[in-house]
Amino acid sequence: GALVGAIIIKPRTGRFNPKDDDAPDRFDPHNLAFVVIGTFILWFGWYGFNCGSTLAFSDVGTATQAALVAMNTTISAATGGITLFILRLFRRQGKYDLAGMCNGILVGLVSVCAGVGDVMPWGALILGLLGAICHEIASITLEKLQVDDPLDAFAVHGAGGMIGLVMRPILDRTGAKGEMLGWNIVGLLVISAWSGVLSAAVFGIFRLLGKLRISEEEEEKGSDMMAQQLYRTTTMQKEVST
């Protein structure tokens, strides 16, 4: 869905303008403190629906299962964050990418979901590692194709989810499961087709109606600035009328 939406909406004005040397920097996250806070809120929430998916905590068996889930969630997220941080460090010639590390944490969380209760901790480490690598491959590919995905949503949820779904039967703690792998791949294709077609229909209709993106003027000035101008204008009109 995120990939289809990014393709239909098209890039933000100036995002891939080769004549503008400052273009890449202009589209970096502007408030990294909020990015980090949001990442940790999501990470904390992940324990709720991952560990909570055991649906019980009343005996040793379910408590041990929930503990395994919590461990795997932590390991995959931490591994994804560190791996993507290192990858970006080399890719950006020694420049630290905090937002990239946050996305690495998220892709680690996403990639472990399919098998969080069915893999050993070393499997969670592999999932976090592969999730970060797939994220970077997807992110670079979309950038080369000039598909503007501002949050790397497809790289996190699409690429991370796909690798997690494929690797879950391979890393199963009771042994690899070939039949499950086949059905997981079928499910991956069906889900991609279903969400892609529905997203294309919704985004396409809104694009035809001209309601899919803001104006070029608002892109240039910034949505916050335009909203403040509208507020000031409305307030002044009310003061004049009174």
Short mmCIF file of C-alpha atoms in Angstrom, two decimals:
data_model
loop_
_atom_site.label_atom_id
_atom_site.label_comp_id
_atom_site.label_asym_id
_atom_site.label_seq_id
_atom_site.Cartn_x
_atom_site.Cartn_y
_atom_site.Cartn_z
CA GLY A 1 0.00 0.00 0.00
CA ALA A 2 2.73 2.47 0.93
CA LEU A 3 4.66 1.70 -2.26
CA VAL A 4 1.60 2.10 -4.48
CA GLY A 5 0.69 5.35 -2.74
CA ALA A 6 4.19 6.78 -3.14
CA ILE A 7 4.18 5.93 -6.86
CA ILE A 8 0.75 7.48 -7.51
CA ILE A 9 1.30 10.61 -5.42
CA LYS A 10 4.68 11.18 -7.11
CA PRO A 11 7.73 12.86 -5.53
CA ARG A 12 7.61 16.05 -3.55
CA THR A 13 8.62 19.12 -5.52
CA GLY A 14 12.41 19.24 -5.89
CA ARG A 15 13.00 15.87 -4.21
CA PHE A 16 15.04 14.44 -7.09
CA ASN A 17 16.15 17.65 -8.79
CA PRO A 18 19.79 17.06 -9.89
CA LYS A 19 20.37 20.80 -10.30
CA ASP A 20 19.66 21.49 -6.64
CA ASP A 21 22.69 20.43 -4.61
CA ASP A 22 20.84 21.00 -1.34
CA ALA A 23 17.80 18.90 -2.27
CA PRO A 24 18.76 15.70 -0.39
CA ASP A 25 19.54 17.62 2.81
CA ARG A 26 16.36 19.66 2.59
CA PHE A 27 14.27 16.52 2.93
CA ASP A 28 16.02 15.10 5.99
CA PRO A 29 13.89 14.73 9.17
CA HIS A 30 13.72 18.11 10.89
CA ASN A 31 13.07 16.95 14.47
CA LEU A 32 15.16 13.94 15.41
CA ALA A 33 14.10 14.15 19.06
CA PHE A 34 10.51 13.38 18.04
CA VAL A 35 11.74 10.61 15.72
CA VAL A 36 13.57 8.92 18.61
CA ILE A 37 10.68 9.36 21.04
CA GLY A 38 8.23 7.94 18.51
CA THR A 39 10.51 4.97 17.87
CA PHE A 40 10.75 4.10 21.56
CA ILE A 41 6.99 4.45 21.98
CA LEU A 42 6.48 1.98 19.14
CA TRP A 43 9.15 -0.36 20.50
CA PHE A 44 7.52 -0.36 23.93
CA GLY A 45 4.09 -0.97 22.37
CA TRP A 46 5.47 -3.92 20.41
CA TYR A 47 5.87 -5.87 23.66
CA GLY A 48 2.16 -5.42 24.24
CA PHE A 49 0.93 -7.05 21.07
CA ASN A 50 3.82 -9.52 20.66
CA CYS A 51 3.89 -10.83 24.22
CA GLY A 52 0.15 -10.25 24.57
CA SER A 53 -0.46 -12.55 21.63
CA THR A 54 0.23 -15.49 23.93
CA LEU A 55 -3.25 -14.66 25.36
CA ALA A 56 -2.32 -16.08 28.76
CA PHE A 57 0.25 -15.65 31.52
CA SER A 58 -1.16 -17.95 34.15
CA ASP A 59 1.23 -20.90 34.10
CA VAL A 60 4.88 -21.72 33.55
CA GLY A 61 4.38 -22.69 29.91
CA THR A 62 2.67 -19.50 28.78
CA ALA A 63 4.97 -17.34 30.93
CA THR A 64 8.03 -18.98 29.36
CA GLN A 65 6.57 -18.49 25.90
CA ALA A 66 5.89 -14.81 26.61
CA ALA A 67 9.45 -14.42 27.91
CA LEU A 68 10.81 -15.95 24.69
CA VAL A 69 8.67 -13.56 22.67
CA ALA A 70 9.95 -10.58 24.67
CA MET A 71 13.56 -11.72 24.23
CA ASN A 72 13.17 -12.25 20.49
CA THR A 73 11.46 -8.87 20.09
CA THR A 74 14.32 -7.12 21.89
CA ILE A 75 17.11 -8.94 20.06
CA SER A 76 15.67 -8.40 16.58
CA ALA A 77 14.93 -4.72 17.18
CA ALA A 78 18.38 -4.02 18.63
CA THR A 79 20.12 -5.98 15.86
CA GLY A 80 18.14 -4.19 13.16
CA GLY A 81 18.99 -0.78 14.60
CA ILE A 82 22.72 -1.48 14.96
CA THR A 83 22.96 -3.14 11.53
CA LEU A 84 21.24 -0.30 9.68
CA PHE A 85 23.28 2.26 11.60
CA ILE A 86 26.49 0.57 10.43
CA LEU A 87 25.24 0.22 6.85
CA ARG A 88 24.34 3.91 6.70
CA LEU A 89 27.67 4.81 8.28
CA PHE A 90 29.50 3.25 5.33
CA ARG A 91 26.97 4.45 2.76
CA ARG A 92 27.18 8.07 3.96
CA GLN A 93 30.94 8.07 4.37
CA GLY A 94 31.10 8.23 8.14
CA LYS A 95 28.06 10.45 8.69
CA TYR A 96 25.84 9.28 11.54
CA ASP A 97 22.21 8.59 10.59
CA LEU A 98 20.07 8.54 13.73
CA ALA A 99 16.80 8.41 11.81
CA GLY A 100 18.17 5.46 9.83
CA MET A 101 18.98 3.63 13.06
CA CYS A 102 15.43 4.24 14.26
CA ASN A 103 14.10 2.72 11.06
CA GLY A 104 16.45 -0.20 11.64
CA ILE A 105 14.83 -0.78 15.03
CA LEU A 106 11.39 -0.72 13.43
CA VAL A 107 12.31 -3.08 10.61
CA GLY A 108 13.77 -5.45 13.19
CA LEU A 109 10.46 -5.38 15.04
CA VAL A 110 8.52 -5.97 11.82
CA SER A 111 10.70 -8.79 10.52
CA VAL A 112 10.50 -10.82 13.74
CA CYS A 113 6.70 -10.66 14.07
CA ALA A 114 5.86 -13.67 11.90
CA GLY A 115 7.99 -16.05 13.94
CA VAL A 116 8.51 -14.23 17.22
CA GLY A 117 7.24 -17.16 19.29
CA ASP A 118 8.59 -19.91 17.06
CA VAL A 119 12.27 -19.08 16.62
CA MET A 120 15.18 -19.23 19.01
CA PRO A 121 16.94 -16.00 20.07
CA TRP A 122 19.71 -16.63 17.52
CA GLY A 123 16.99 -16.78 14.87
CA ALA A 124 15.69 -13.41 16.03
CA LEU A 125 19.19 -12.01 15.61
CA ILE A 126 19.28 -13.30 12.02
CA LEU A 127 15.84 -11.81 11.33
CA GLY A 128 16.94 -8.40 12.61
CA LEU A 129 20.10 -8.56 10.51
CA LEU A 130 18.28 -9.61 7.32
CA GLY A 131 15.50 -7.12 7.95
CA ALA A 132 17.99 -4.23 8.07
CA ILE A 133 19.76 -5.43 4.92
CA CYS A 134 16.47 -5.79 3.03
CA HIS A 135 15.40 -2.36 4.26
CA GLU A 136 18.52 -0.77 2.83
CA ILE A 137 18.19 -2.60 -0.48
CA ALA A 138 14.56 -1.48 -0.79
CA SER A 139 15.37 2.10 0.25
CA ILE A 140 18.23 2.44 -2.24
CA THR A 141 16.19 0.83 -5.04
CA LEU A 142 13.26 3.23 -4.57
CA GLU A 143 15.64 6.17 -4.48
CA LYS A 144 17.25 5.05 -7.73
CA LEU A 145 13.79 4.68 -9.30
CA GLN A 146 12.89 8.14 -7.94
CA VAL A 147 9.98 6.85 -5.90
CA ASP A 148 9.58 9.27 -3.01
CA ASP A 149 8.78 7.28 0.14
CA PRO A 150 9.39 9.95 2.83
CA LEU A 151 9.33 7.60 5.82
CA ASP A 152 10.77 4.54 4.08
CA ALA A 153 7.44 2.93 4.95
CA PHE A 154 7.76 0.27 2.25
CA ALA A 155 11.34 -0.50 3.25
CA VAL A 156 10.29 -0.98 6.89
CA HIS A 157 6.92 -2.69 6.64
CA GLY A 158 7.07 -4.13 3.13
CA ALA A 159 10.63 -5.41 2.88
CA GLY A 160 10.82 -6.23 6.59
CA GLY A 161 7.51 -8.07 6.57
CA MET A 162 8.39 -10.04 3.45
CA ILE A 163 11.74 -11.29 4.73
CA GLY A 164 10.17 -12.17 8.08
CA LEU A 165 7.41 -14.15 6.40
CA VAL A 166 9.87 -16.05 4.20
CA MET A 167 12.38 -16.78 6.96
CA ARG A 168 9.89 -17.84 9.63
CA PRO A 169 9.53 -21.48 8.47
CA ILE A 170 13.25 -21.70 7.71
CA LEU A 171 14.26 -20.64 11.23
CA ASP A 172 11.53 -22.57 13.06
CA ARG A 173 12.96 -23.89 16.33
CA THR A 174 11.59 -27.39 15.62
CA GLY A 175 13.23 -27.54 12.21
CA ALA A 176 12.72 -26.06 8.75
CA LYS A 177 9.20 -26.42 7.35
CA GLY A 178 9.15 -26.60 3.56
CA GLU A 179 5.37 -26.76 3.13
CA MET A 180 4.85 -23.72 5.32
CA LEU A 181 7.47 -21.83 3.30
CA GLY A 182 5.53 -22.51 0.12
CA TRP A 183 2.24 -21.33 1.59
CA ASN A 184 3.90 -18.28 3.14
CA ILE A 185 5.19 -17.25 -0.28
CA VAL A 186 1.72 -17.75 -1.77
CA GLY A 187 0.26 -15.67 1.04
CA LEU A 188 2.86 -12.97 0.46
CA LEU A 189 1.91 -12.72 -3.22
CA VAL A 190 -1.83 -12.70 -2.48
CA ILE A 191 -1.52 -10.05 0.23
CA SER A 192 0.68 -7.88 -2.03
CA ALA A 193 -1.81 -8.13 -4.89
CA TRP A 194 -4.82 -7.49 -2.66
CA SER A 195 -3.38 -4.46 -0.86
CA GLY A 196 -1.76 -3.13 -4.03
CA VAL A 197 -4.97 -3.18 -6.09
CA LEU A 198 -7.12 -1.69 -3.32
CA SER A 199 -4.54 1.01 -2.59
CA ALA A 200 -4.26 1.86 -6.29
CA ALA A 201 -8.03 2.23 -6.51
CA VAL A 202 -8.27 4.52 -3.48
CA PHE A 203 -5.22 6.65 -4.28
CA GLY A 204 -6.18 6.80 -7.96
CA ILE A 205 -9.67 8.13 -7.21
CA PHE A 206 -8.32 10.82 -4.88
CA ARG A 207 -5.71 11.81 -7.44
CA LEU A 208 -8.39 12.22 -10.13
CA LEU A 209 -10.37 14.38 -7.70
CA GLY A 210 -7.28 16.51 -7.02
CA LYS A 211 -7.39 15.72 -3.30
CA LEU A 212 -4.27 13.61 -2.98
CA ARG A 213 -1.58 16.21 -2.29
CA ILE A 214 -1.16 19.81 -1.25
CA SER A 215 -0.46 22.65 -3.68
CA GLU A 216 3.04 23.53 -4.90
CA GLU A 217 2.80 26.82 -3.01
CA GLU A 218 2.12 24.98 0.24
CA GLU A 219 4.96 22.54 -0.48
CA GLU A 220 7.33 25.48 -0.95
CA LYS A 221 6.21 27.53 2.05
CA GLY A 222 5.43 24.60 4.33
CA SER A 223 2.10 23.35 5.65
CA ASP A 224 2.71 24.86 9.11
CA MET A 225 3.34 28.30 7.61
CA MET A 226 0.22 28.12 5.44
CA ALA A 227 -1.89 27.00 8.40
CA GLN A 228 -0.57 29.89 10.51
CA GLN A 229 -1.32 32.37 7.72
CA LEU A 230 -4.87 31.05 7.46
CA TYR A 231 -5.28 31.29 11.24
CA ARG A 232 -4.00 34.88 11.33
CA THR A 233 -6.22 35.89 8.41
CA THR A 234 -9.29 34.33 10.01
CA THR A 235 -8.51 35.95 13.38
CA MET A 236 -8.02 39.40 11.82
CA GLN A 237 -11.29 39.10 9.91
CA LYS A 238 -13.14 38.27 13.11
CA GLU A 239 -11.55 41.24 14.93
CA VAL A 240 -12.50 43.60 12.08
CA SER A 241 -16.09 42.32 12.00
CA THR A 242 -16.47 42.84 15.75
#
